Amino acid sequence: NALPPKGSQFPWEKVRKTILPKLKKEFAGQLMGVAAFGSQVSNAATLASDLDVLIALSPETPIKRRLYDIWDKFNFDYKPELAPHFVNLAKFTKVKQGSGLWLEIALNHKILFEQKGSLTKRFNLLQKCISGDEVRRYFASGHPFWIWKKNEK
């Protein structure tokens, strides 16, 4: 069950209150948005589930190992364990640049912070593609993958 014990907070509220200030300080003007996603948000969590955290940085910020090193130095001791996913908000020149990660998050997420609607705009665009049947979700061995309609044979 993903619901927290009575009187406690949903896991993403901990992120918003304690981790978000550290991210804002460390990444200053580069931090464009933070969202929780995955089983903790979709109410499909088990006791072993982690909390996936999307950390969206400015388009100029390269995604390199050093970002995860910075995260590791925060030394978070959280239950559920936090799983960071760093991305940059490179502009979509075509909507089909939305990867499987973005499509999965667009289905079910909780935005904790964003600059100028940066995540909302992207998620809304992808949700429109999903509902318009422009992209289709399939499963293999229990894992989802996405195929854009024009790429199907």
Coordinates of C-alpha atoms in Angstrom, one line a residue:
N1 CA 0.0 0.0 0.0
A2 CA 1.4 3.4 -1.0
L3 CA -0.5 5.3 1.6
P4 CA 1.6 6.6 4.5
P5 CA 0.7 5.6 8.0
K6 CA -2.0 7.8 9.6
G7 CA -0.5 11.1 10.7
S8 CA 2.5 10.9 8.4
Q9 CA 3.2 12.6 5.1
F10 CA 3.2 11.3 1.6
P11 CA 6.9 10.7 0.6
W12 CA 6.9 13.5 -1.9
E13 CA 6.0 16.0 0.8
K14 CA 9.3 15.2 2.5
V15 CA 11.1 15.9 -0.8
R16 CA 9.3 19.2 -1.2
K17 CA 10.1 20.3 2.4
T18 CA 13.7 19.1 2.9
I19 CA 15.3 18.1 -0.4
L20 CA 14.0 20.8 -2.6
P21 CA 15.8 23.6 -0.7
K22 CA 19.1 21.7 -1.1
L23 CA 18.5 21.3 -4.8
K24 CA 17.6 25.0 -5.2
K25 CA 20.7 26.0 -3.4
E26 CA 23.1 23.6 -5.3
F27 CA 21.7 24.1 -8.7
A28 CA 20.5 27.8 -8.3
G29 CA 19.4 29.1 -11.8
Q30 CA 19.8 25.7 -13.4
L31 CA 16.9 24.0 -11.6
M32 CA 13.8 24.2 -13.8
G33 CA 11.6 21.6 -12.1
V34 CA 11.3 18.7 -9.7
A35 CA 8.6 16.0 -9.9
A36 CA 7.9 12.8 -8.1
F37 CA 6.8 9.8 -10.2
G38 CA 6.6 6.1 -10.2
S39 CA 4.8 3.6 -8.0
Q40 CA 4.8 5.9 -5.0
V41 CA 2.8 8.5 -7.0
S42 CA 0.6 6.0 -8.9
N43 CA -0.4 4.3 -5.6
A44 CA 1.1 1.0 -6.8
A45 CA 4.0 1.0 -4.3
T46 CA 5.1 -1.9 -2.1
L47 CA 7.2 -1.8 1.0
A48 CA 10.3 -2.2 -1.2
S49 CA 9.4 0.6 -3.6
D50 CA 11.6 3.7 -4.0
L51 CA 10.5 7.2 -4.7
D52 CA 11.5 8.3 -8.2
V53 CA 12.4 12.0 -8.4
L54 CA 12.8 13.8 -11.7
I55 CA 15.2 16.7 -11.5
A56 CA 14.9 18.9 -14.6
L57 CA 17.8 21.3 -15.3
S58 CA 18.2 24.0 -17.8
P59 CA 18.9 23.1 -21.4
E60 CA 22.5 24.3 -21.1
T61 CA 23.3 21.9 -18.3
P62 CA 24.9 18.6 -19.5
I63 CA 23.8 15.5 -17.7
K64 CA 26.9 14.0 -16.4
R65 CA 27.9 11.7 -13.5
R66 CA 28.9 14.6 -11.4
L67 CA 25.2 15.4 -10.9
Y68 CA 24.7 12.1 -9.2
D69 CA 27.9 12.7 -7.1
I70 CA 26.3 15.9 -5.9
W71 CA 23.1 14.0 -5.0
D72 CA 25.1 11.4 -3.2
K73 CA 26.8 14.1 -1.1
F74 CA 23.4 15.2 0.2
N75 CA 23.5 11.9 2.2
F76 CA 19.7 11.5 2.3
D77 CA 18.5 8.9 4.7
Y78 CA 14.9 8.5 3.6
K79 CA 12.4 5.7 3.6
P80 CA 11.4 5.1 0.9
E81 CA 14.8 5.4 -0.8
L82 CA 15.0 8.2 -3.3
A83 CA 16.0 7.5 -6.9
P84 CA 17.1 10.7 -8.7
H85 CA 16.6 11.0 -12.5
F86 CA 18.5 14.1 -13.9
V87 CA 17.3 15.4 -17.2
N88 CA 17.7 18.7 -19.0
L89 CA 14.9 20.6 -20.6
A90 CA 16.3 20.8 -24.1
K91 CA 13.6 22.2 -26.2
F92 CA 11.5 19.8 -28.2
T93 CA 11.9 20.6 -31.8
K94 CA 9.5 17.8 -32.5
V95 CA 7.0 16.3 -30.0
K96 CA 8.4 12.9 -30.9
Q97 CA 11.5 13.7 -28.9
G98 CA 9.6 12.7 -25.8
S99 CA 11.3 9.6 -24.6
G100 CA 9.8 6.7 -22.8
L101 CA 10.8 8.2 -19.5
W102 CA 9.0 11.5 -20.3
L103 CA 5.9 9.6 -21.5
E104 CA 5.8 7.4 -18.4
I105 CA 6.1 10.5 -16.1
A106 CA 3.5 12.3 -18.1
L107 CA 1.0 9.6 -17.2
N108 CA 1.4 10.0 -13.5
H109 CA 3.4 12.5 -11.6
K110 CA 3.4 15.1 -8.8
I111 CA 5.1 18.3 -9.6
L112 CA 6.9 19.6 -6.5
F113 CA 8.5 22.7 -8.1
E114 CA 8.8 24.3 -11.5
Q115 CA 10.0 27.5 -13.2
K116 CA 7.5 29.1 -15.6
G117 CA 5.4 26.0 -16.1
S118 CA 8.4 24.2 -17.6
L119 CA 7.2 20.7 -16.6
T120 CA 3.5 21.3 -16.9
K121 CA 3.8 22.4 -20.5
R122 CA 5.8 19.3 -21.5
F123 CA 3.6 16.9 -19.6
N124 CA 0.5 18.4 -21.1
L125 CA 1.9 18.2 -24.6
L126 CA 2.8 14.5 -24.1
Q127 CA -0.6 13.7 -22.5
K128 CA -2.2 15.2 -25.5
C129 CA -0.2 12.9 -27.8
I130 CA -1.0 9.9 -25.6
S131 CA -4.8 10.6 -25.6
G132 CA -4.7 11.5 -29.3
D133 CA -3.3 8.0 -30.0
E134 CA -0.1 9.4 -31.5
V135 CA 2.0 7.2 -29.3
R136 CA 1.2 3.7 -28.0
R137 CA 2.3 2.0 -24.9
Y138 CA 3.3 -1.7 -24.9
F139 CA 4.7 -4.1 -22.4
A140 CA 7.4 -6.6 -22.6
S141 CA 8.3 -8.8 -19.6
G142 CA 6.2 -6.5 -17.4
H143 CA 8.1 -3.3 -18.5
P144 CA 6.5 -0.5 -20.6
F145 CA 7.9 0.8 -23.8
W146 CA 6.5 3.3 -26.3
I147 CA 6.2 3.5 -30.1
W148 CA 5.2 6.6 -31.9
K149 CA 2.4 5.8 -34.4
K150 CA 4.2 6.8 -37.6
N151 CA 7.0 4.4 -36.7
E152 CA 4.7 1.4 -36.5
K153 CA 4.6 -1.1 -39.4

